Tab-separated table of C-alpha atoms in Angstrom:
chain	number	residue	atom	x	y	z
A	8	MET	CA	5.290	44.305	-31.441
A	9	SER	CA	5.833	41.587	-28.823
A	10	ILE	CA	9.141	39.744	-28.420
A	11	LYS	CA	7.523	36.565	-29.742
A	12	SER	CA	6.424	38.393	-32.880
A	13	LYS	CA	9.897	39.892	-33.332
A	14	ILE	CA	11.456	36.459	-32.987
A	15	ARG	CA	9.127	35.026	-35.613
A	16	LYS	CA	9.931	37.954	-37.889
A	17	GLU	CA	13.611	36.967	-37.626
A	18	GLY	CA	12.669	33.504	-38.872
A	19	ILE	CA	13.277	31.876	-35.480
A	20	GLU	CA	11.035	29.065	-34.252
A	21	VAL	CA	11.878	27.949	-30.701
A	22	ILE	CA	11.966	24.195	-30.085
A	23	ARG	CA	13.129	24.084	-26.479
A	24	ALA	CA	15.179	25.909	-23.866
A	25	ILE	CA	18.704	24.696	-23.136
A	26	ASP	CA	19.032	23.337	-19.600
A	27	SER	CA	20.959	25.242	-16.906
A	28	LEU	CA	23.606	22.531	-16.573
A	29	THR	CA	24.558	22.910	-20.245
A	30	ILE	CA	24.588	26.717	-19.931
A	31	ASN	CA	26.870	26.428	-16.898
A	32	SER	CA	29.220	24.212	-18.922
A	33	ILE	CA	29.163	26.713	-21.813
A	34	ALA	CA	30.006	29.585	-19.441
A	35	SER	CA	32.963	27.658	-18.000
A	36	ASN	CA	34.259	26.781	-21.454
A	37	ILE	CA	33.868	30.347	-22.742
A	38	VAL	CA	35.982	31.705	-19.878
A	39	ALA	CA	38.595	29.005	-20.473
A	40	THR	CA	38.817	29.737	-24.200
A	41	LEU	CA	39.049	33.503	-23.708
A	42	LYS	CA	42.081	32.914	-21.497
A	43	ASN	CA	43.846	31.646	-24.621
A	44	VAL	CA	43.782	35.185	-25.969
A	45	PHE	CA	43.598	37.552	-22.995
A	46	PRO	CA	46.026	37.609	-20.070
A	47	GLU	CA	44.089	36.730	-16.911
A	48	LYS	CA	44.718	40.192	-15.437
A	49	ASP	CA	42.866	41.702	-18.414
A	50	LEU	CA	39.945	39.310	-18.099
A	51	ASP	CA	37.224	39.764	-15.490
A	52	VAL	CA	36.576	36.038	-15.152
A	53	PRO	CA	33.873	36.123	-12.428
A	54	LYS	CA	31.868	38.815	-14.252
A	55	ILE	CA	32.056	37.083	-17.639
A	56	PHE	CA	31.040	33.764	-16.086
A	57	ALA	CA	28.109	35.377	-14.247
A	58	ASP	CA	27.009	37.317	-17.338
A	59	ILE	CA	26.854	34.223	-19.543
A	60	LEU	CA	24.837	32.378	-16.898
A	61	LYS	CA	22.185	35.100	-17.283
A	62	LEU	CA	21.796	34.363	-20.987
A	63	ASN	CA	18.730	32.618	-22.311
A	64	MET	CA	19.713	29.859	-24.712
A	65	TYR	CA	17.431	27.868	-26.981
A	66	ILE	CA	17.434	25.195	-29.628
A	67	ALA	CA	15.431	26.585	-32.524
A	68	LYS	CA	14.690	26.306	-36.212
A	69	LEU	CA	16.622	29.105	-37.913
A	70	PRO	CA	16.682	30.584	-41.417
A	71	LYS	CA	18.631	28.568	-43.970
A	72	GLY	CA	22.377	29.091	-43.650
A	73	CYS	CA	22.110	30.486	-40.120
A	74	PRO	CA	23.534	27.999	-37.569
A	75	ALA	CA	23.145	30.318	-34.574
A	76	LYS	CA	21.914	33.797	-33.727
A	77	TYR	CA	22.205	36.196	-30.798
A	78	PHE	CA	19.056	38.325	-30.493
A	79	TYR	CA	19.910	41.403	-28.457
A	80	LYS	CA	16.307	42.491	-27.925
A	81	ASN	CA	15.708	39.693	-25.424
A	82	LYS	CA	19.341	38.791	-24.698
A	83	SER	CA	18.975	35.266	-26.034
A	84	ILE	CA	21.019	32.922	-28.198
A	85	TYR	CA	19.318	30.503	-30.578
A	86	PHE	CA	21.191	27.451	-31.855
A	87	SER	CA	20.164	25.130	-34.666
A	88	PRO	CA	19.083	21.586	-33.676
A	89	ASP	CA	22.305	20.023	-34.985
A	90	THR	CA	24.536	22.084	-32.658
A	91	SER	CA	26.733	19.920	-30.431
A	92	PHE	CA	27.601	21.173	-26.945
A	93	ASN	CA	29.940	18.311	-26.112
A	94	LYS	CA	32.888	20.459	-27.138
A	95	ILE	CA	33.116	24.240	-27.321
A	96	ASN	CA	33.462	25.592	-30.852
A	97	ASP	CA	33.926	28.953	-32.531
A	98	LEU	CA	30.196	29.232	-33.292
A	99	ILE	CA	29.221	29.078	-29.603
A	100	VAL	CA	32.032	31.448	-28.625
A	101	HIS	CA	31.020	33.872	-31.389
A	102	GLU	CA	27.436	34.276	-30.180
A	103	CYS	CA	28.452	34.593	-26.518
A	104	ILE	CA	30.978	37.306	-27.390
A	105	HIS	CA	28.155	39.291	-29.000
A	106	TYR	CA	26.375	39.303	-25.652
A	107	LEU	CA	29.548	40.394	-23.824
A	108	GLN	CA	29.964	43.252	-26.331
A	109	GLU	CA	26.675	44.950	-25.433
A	110	ARG	CA	26.879	48.554	-24.252
A	111	GLU	CA	23.662	50.295	-23.187
A	112	ASN	CA	22.851	53.888	-22.295
A	113	LYS	CA	21.336	54.980	-18.986
A	114	ARG	CA	17.856	54.148	-20.282
A	115	GLY	CA	18.901	50.572	-21.053
A	116	LYS	CA	18.931	51.098	-24.817
A	117	LEU	CA	21.619	49.318	-26.837
A	118	VAL	CA	24.004	51.894	-28.318
A	119	ARG	CA	26.983	49.755	-29.299
A	120	LEU	CA	27.915	46.175	-30.038
A	121	GLY	CA	31.682	46.028	-30.481
A	122	PHE	CA	32.426	48.047	-33.628
A	123	CYS	CA	28.744	48.312	-34.604
A	124	ASP	CA	27.108	51.674	-33.867
A	125	PHE	CA	23.435	51.247	-32.926
A	126	THR	CA	22.862	55.004	-32.692
A	127	ASN	CA	22.978	55.083	-36.510
A	128	SER	CA	20.047	53.470	-38.313
A	129	SER	CA	22.346	52.033	-41.007
A	130	LEU	CA	24.343	50.147	-38.313
A	131	PRO	CA	27.830	51.019	-39.613
A	132	GLY	CA	30.559	48.627	-38.534
A	133	THR	CA	28.400	45.508	-38.686
A	134	GLY	CA	30.743	43.691	-41.054
A	135	LEU	CA	33.881	44.775	-39.229
A	136	ASN	CA	32.368	43.620	-35.953
A	137	GLU	CA	31.258	40.228	-37.264
A	138	ALA	CA	34.710	39.590	-38.708
A	139	ALA	CA	36.494	40.719	-35.544
A	140	VAL	CA	34.263	38.524	-33.358
A	141	GLN	CA	34.802	35.536	-35.654
A	142	LEU	CA	38.579	36.019	-35.632
A	143	LEU	CA	38.522	36.204	-31.832
A	144	ALA	CA	36.276	33.136	-31.571
A	145	SER	CA	38.509	31.162	-33.954
A	146	LYS	CA	41.579	32.237	-32.021
A	147	CYS	CA	39.970	31.165	-28.744
A	148	VAL	CA	39.463	27.592	-29.942
A	149	ASN	CA	42.876	27.424	-31.641
A	150	LYS	CA	41.614	26.929	-35.180
A	151	THR	CA	44.355	26.352	-37.741
A	152	SER	CA	44.749	28.214	-41.001
A	153	GLU	CA	43.326	26.785	-44.233
A	154	THR	CA	43.641	27.809	-47.868
A	155	VAL	CA	40.271	28.583	-49.423
A	156	THR	CA	38.927	30.062	-52.655
A	157	TYR	CA	35.817	32.232	-52.795
A	158	PHE	CA	34.721	34.423	-55.695
A	159	ASP	CA	37.961	33.600	-57.560
A	160	LEU	CA	39.994	34.850	-54.570
A	161	THR	CA	42.450	32.464	-52.900
A	162	PHE	CA	43.754	33.137	-49.393
A	163	ASN	CA	44.579	31.616	-46.010
A	164	THR	CA	42.132	31.943	-43.134
A	165	ILE	CA	41.310	30.515	-39.700
A	166	SER	CA	37.634	31.053	-40.502
A	167	PRO	CA	36.874	29.165	-43.727
A	168	ASP	CA	33.142	28.829	-43.056
A	169	TYR	CA	32.048	32.107	-41.457
A	170	TYR	CA	32.751	35.554	-42.930
A	171	PRO	CA	35.960	34.399	-44.674
A	172	LEU	CA	36.321	37.473	-46.925
A	173	GLU	CA	35.622	39.926	-44.123
A	174	CYS	CA	37.941	38.068	-41.742
A	175	ALA	CA	40.734	38.201	-44.326
A	176	LEU	CA	40.527	42.001	-44.557
A	177	VAL	CA	40.250	42.558	-40.805
A	178	ASN	CA	43.162	40.172	-40.295
A	179	GLN	CA	45.245	42.374	-42.598
A	180	MET	CA	44.328	45.408	-40.507
A	181	ALA	CA	45.170	43.534	-37.300
A	182	TYR	CA	48.576	42.550	-38.711
A	183	LEU	CA	49.407	46.228	-39.154
A	184	VAL	CA	48.079	47.435	-35.796
A	185	GLY	CA	48.176	44.345	-33.583
A	186	ASP	CA	45.903	41.449	-32.624
A	187	ASN	CA	45.819	42.522	-28.990
A	188	VAL	CA	44.312	45.933	-29.673
A	189	LEU	CA	41.797	44.412	-32.137
A	190	PHE	CA	40.555	41.847	-29.624
A	191	ASP	CA	40.506	44.394	-26.801
A	192	SER	CA	38.218	46.650	-28.856
A	193	THR	CA	36.140	43.650	-29.927
A	194	ILE	CA	35.220	42.368	-26.491
A	195	ASN	CA	35.305	45.712	-24.636
A	196	SER	CA	33.549	47.749	-27.363
A	197	ASN	CA	36.053	50.599	-27.379
A	198	ASP	CA	37.730	52.700	-30.101
A	199	ASN	CA	41.332	51.707	-29.383
A	200	PHE	CA	41.729	49.661	-32.569
A	201	LYS	CA	39.955	52.249	-34.707
A	202	ASP	CA	42.042	55.123	-33.316
A	203	GLN	CA	45.280	53.181	-33.705
A	204	PHE	CA	44.537	52.269	-37.312
A	205	ILE	CA	43.549	55.857	-38.118
A	206	SER	CA	46.803	57.137	-36.575
A	207	PHE	CA	48.730	55.110	-39.178
A	208	THR	CA	46.392	55.869	-42.089
A	209	SER	CA	43.492	58.345	-41.956
A	210	LYS	CA	39.886	58.568	-40.790
A	211	ASP	CA	38.652	58.618	-44.388
A	212	THR	CA	40.555	55.401	-45.065
A	213	PHE	CA	39.124	53.653	-42.009
A	214	ASP	CA	35.590	54.783	-42.856
A	215	MET	CA	35.918	53.536	-46.445
A	216	ILE	CA	37.292	50.154	-45.347
A	217	GLN	CA	34.486	49.815	-42.803
A	218	TYR	CA	31.905	50.718	-45.458
A	219	ASN	CA	33.355	48.225	-47.956
A	220	ILE	CA	33.307	45.371	-45.437
A	221	ASP	CA	29.641	46.117	-44.721
A	222	LEU	CA	29.043	46.171	-48.481
A	223	LEU	CA	30.667	42.761	-48.943
A	224	ILE	CA	28.258	41.226	-46.442
A	225	GLU	CA	25.264	42.906	-48.090
A	226	MET	CA	26.220	41.621	-51.542
A	227	GLN	CA	26.754	38.072	-50.284
A	228	GLU	CA	23.355	38.197	-48.577
A	229	SER	CA	21.831	39.354	-51.861
A	230	ILE	CA	23.351	36.337	-53.620
A	231	ASN	CA	21.912	34.023	-50.945
A	232	MET	CA	18.458	35.540	-51.392
A	233	LEU	CA	18.607	35.149	-55.177
A	234	ASN	CA	19.793	31.552	-54.870
A	235	TYR	CA	16.987	30.798	-52.423
A	236	TYR	CA	14.426	32.230	-54.841
A	237	ASN	CA	15.833	30.128	-57.686
A	238	GLU	CA	15.673	26.979	-55.551
A	239	THR	CA	12.090	27.594	-54.446
A	240	HIS	CA	10.737	28.883	-57.789
A	241	PRO	CA	12.491	26.762	-60.445
A	242	ASN	CA	9.543	27.052	-62.855
A	243	TYR	CA	9.815	30.828	-63.144
A	244	ILE	CA	12.404	30.470	-65.888
A	245	ASN	CA	12.732	34.118	-66.919
A	246	ARG	CA	13.051	35.355	-63.349
A	247	VAL	CA	15.531	32.614	-62.497
A	248	GLN	CA	17.671	33.581	-65.484
A	249	ARG	CA	17.633	37.258	-64.438
A	250	ASN	CA	18.625	36.216	-60.947
A	251	CYS	CA	21.507	34.150	-62.306
A	252	ASN	CA	22.728	37.167	-64.269
A	253	ASP	CA	22.465	39.348	-61.166
A	254	ILE	CA	24.386	36.759	-59.148
A	255	GLU	CA	27.271	36.900	-61.622
A	256	VAL	CA	27.301	40.692	-61.381
A	257	PHE	CA	27.412	40.498	-57.582
A	258	LYS	CA	30.242	37.964	-57.689
A	259	SER	CA	32.312	40.194	-59.944
A	260	GLU	CA	31.595	43.215	-57.757
A	261	ILE	CA	32.518	41.325	-54.576
A	262	LYS	CA	35.889	40.459	-56.070
A	263	ARG	CA	36.479	44.057	-57.164
A	264	VAL	CA	35.495	45.582	-53.817
A	265	PHE	CA	37.608	43.070	-51.907
A	266	LEU	CA	40.744	43.702	-53.969
A	267	ASP	CA	40.272	47.473	-53.870
A	268	THR	CA	39.899	47.305	-50.090
A	269	GLN	CA	42.928	45.055	-49.745
A	270	ASN	CA	44.989	47.475	-51.839
A	271	MET	CA	43.725	50.377	-49.751
A	272	ILE	CA	44.790	48.707	-46.501
A	273	LEU	CA	48.208	47.972	-47.992
A	274	THR	CA	48.983	51.372	-49.506
A	275	SER	CA	47.419	53.596	-46.846
A	276	TYR	CA	49.584	52.058	-44.122
A	277	PHE	CA	52.889	51.538	-45.914
A	278	ASP	CA	52.772	54.881	-47.764
A	279	ASN	CA	52.289	56.770	-44.503
A	280	VAL	CA	54.748	54.758	-42.436
A	281	MET	CA	57.404	55.293	-45.113
A	282	ASN	CA	57.597	58.917	-43.959
A	283	LEU	CA	58.532	57.798	-40.445
A	284	LEU	CA	61.660	55.839	-41.401
A	285	TYR	CA	64.844	57.479	-40.131
A	286	THR	CA	67.168	54.597	-39.221
A	287	LYS	CA	68.437	51.462	-40.874
A	288	ASP	CA	66.748	49.480	-38.125
A	289	SER	CA	63.350	50.994	-38.909
A	290	ILE	CA	63.894	50.487	-42.639
A	291	SER	CA	64.753	46.827	-42.062
A	292	LYS	CA	61.611	46.302	-39.994
A	293	TYR	CA	59.551	48.083	-42.658
A	294	ARG	CA	60.931	45.797	-45.389
A	295	THR	CA	60.177	42.697	-43.344
A	296	LYS	CA	56.667	43.825	-42.457
A	297	LEU	CA	55.813	44.656	-46.058
A	298	TYR	CA	57.358	41.419	-47.340
A	299	ASN	CA	55.377	39.294	-44.857
A	300	PHE	CA	52.122	41.066	-45.746
A	301	ARG	CA	52.092	38.844	-48.852
A	302	ASN	CA	51.066	35.922	-46.615
A	303	LEU	CA	47.791	37.682	-45.754
A	304	ILE	CA	46.595	38.817	-49.161
A	305	ALA	CA	44.015	37.179	-51.380
A	306	THR	CA	45.197	36.515	-54.910
A	307	SER	CA	43.614	35.693	-58.226
A	308	GLY	CA	45.017	34.780	-61.624
A	309	GLU	CA	45.307	38.375	-62.797
A	310	TYR	CA	46.260	40.097	-59.527
A	311	THR	CA	49.725	41.729	-59.653
A	312	PHE	CA	49.212	44.809	-57.506
A	313	PHE	CA	51.144	43.610	-54.457
A	314	ASN	CA	54.212	42.561	-56.466
A	315	LYS	CA	54.352	45.914	-58.270
A	316	TYR	CA	53.835	47.842	-55.062
A	317	TYR	CA	56.526	45.859	-53.268
A	318	ILE	CA	59.066	46.503	-56.053
A	319	ALA	CA	58.257	50.223	-56.048
A	320	LYS	CA	58.673	50.491	-52.272
A	321	MET	CA	61.953	48.573	-52.260
A	322	SER	CA	63.298	50.875	-54.972
A	323	GLU	CA	62.174	53.890	-52.957
A	324	LEU	CA	63.956	52.589	-49.871
A	325	GLU	CA	67.149	51.989	-51.870
A	326	ASN	CA	67.061	55.553	-53.208
A	327	ARG	CA	66.462	56.902	-49.736
A	328	LEU	CA	69.536	55.101	-48.408
A	329	GLU	CA	71.722	56.149	-51.335
A	330	ASN	CA	70.626	59.793	-51.397
A	331	SER	CA	70.527	60.447	-47.677
A	332	MET	CA	72.685	63.459	-46.779
A	333	THR	CA	72.787	62.596	-43.089
A	334	PRO	CA	74.176	59.475	-41.414
A	335	VAL	CA	71.623	56.816	-40.605
A	336	HIS	CA	72.196	55.397	-37.122
A	337	THR	CA	71.679	51.735	-36.549
A	338	SER	CA	72.350	48.954	-34.108
A	339	LEU	CA	72.160	46.361	-36.851
A	340	VAL	CA	75.203	44.491	-38.134
A	341	ILE	CA	75.999	45.704	-41.649
A	342	TYR	CA	76.514	42.674	-43.843
A	343	LYS	CA	78.899	42.607	-46.794
A	344	GLU	CA	76.112	41.484	-49.063
A	345	SER	CA	74.635	44.602	-50.616
A	346	PHE	CA	71.089	45.702	-50.045
A	347	LEU	CA	70.480	45.644	-53.791
A	348	LYS	CA	71.570	42.021	-54.080
A	349	THR	CA	69.200	41.026	-51.277
A	350	LEU	CA	66.416	43.010	-52.905
A	351	ILE	CA	66.887	41.319	-56.274
A	352	GLY	CA	66.846	37.900	-54.632
A	353	ARG	CA	63.547	38.612	-52.881
A	354	LEU	CA	61.958	40.055	-55.986
A	355	LYS	CA	62.897	36.982	-58.007
A	356	TYR	CA	61.208	34.842	-55.365
A	357	LEU	CA	58.056	36.953	-55.400
A	358	LEU	CA	57.802	37.009	-59.169
A	359	LYS	CA	58.393	33.310	-59.835
A	360	LEU	CA	54.713	32.816	-60.601
A	361	LYS	CA	54.042	36.089	-62.337
A	362	PRO	CA	50.450	36.070	-63.676
A	363	LYS	CA	49.886	36.576	-67.362
A	364	TYR	CA	47.250	39.273	-66.965
A	365	SER	CA	47.227	42.398	-64.873
A	366	TYR	CA	44.484	43.442	-62.480
A	367	THR	CA	43.933	47.201	-62.621
A	368	SER	CA	41.862	49.018	-60.014
A	369	TYR	CA	41.333	52.620	-59.097
A	370	TYR	CA	44.031	52.410	-56.418
A	371	GLU	CA	46.557	50.860	-58.785
A	372	GLN	CA	45.950	53.589	-61.333
A	373	GLU	CA	46.252	56.261	-58.675
A	374	PHE	CA	49.568	54.839	-57.466
A	375	TYR	CA	51.254	54.519	-60.834
A	376	ASP	CA	49.816	57.541	-62.689
């Protein structure tokens, strides 16, 4: 199949090529925005600039809901007609990062694109990679956090329009391991972030999280396809009704998978790290890190898992301090106010808006059984 045929199969209809002056401006802006995230010594500026200049860029008609697309088979980026190049935005950065992620074998065949493994026909890591690239792109252009609600899940994100659910989960992982290692693995297509996360959790945990993020994207794409059918075939009443029922099932499943994955990220890290606490300083840092994790989670009316988990961990830490047979060394100032008093104060704050109903998932059952 020719490249033109493959492009048409992707639903891309080229309108015109973007002029070299605009591409040169894009390359300059991409380098400038990446400097917001990477120290200059870690950024090969001349190579990145030269690589982007090699890119083919086009204005094209794209499938509905797709504002831009990088097509690795001919190393080209296609932008929708309403794309503005007057100011660099996260969409432009996102597609250019995909090109910079490419890793080929000696025969010139693409084997990896960031976290996405092209040696496997199922392309594992697609969702993780898209979310990581979008987080990096949003960070590059200094996007501010917004509160959004999707599928009855409310959370803060710097990417409200592109992969918000997936970005929320990857952002939680990055909080535990570090933004720097996430973005290094994103643009340099290495396993540093994966290996670091596994070292704090397990390979099975990482693989399941990666699978679930891919699944979230697949289910959202299924909803888009069903909605498109309903819009284009409104007279097929029975089929439209079945599609509407299927959409509701997908929405419910998306919420379930997201919350289960969020709980997995939370428990897998903080359960394992608990075993590494030997000093009051490390315990204090653990408490703070767990407490601040609440700012990253998605909540819904019936979600209580984080509050219950937090209370259980604080109680466990208190017992560890009280029952320790050996002195715990610390450089921290020991305040007169007791640990228990501080704990109670924080718990009261967390539980001010205690939901009426309780969300129960497999991971919650496993933890409390």
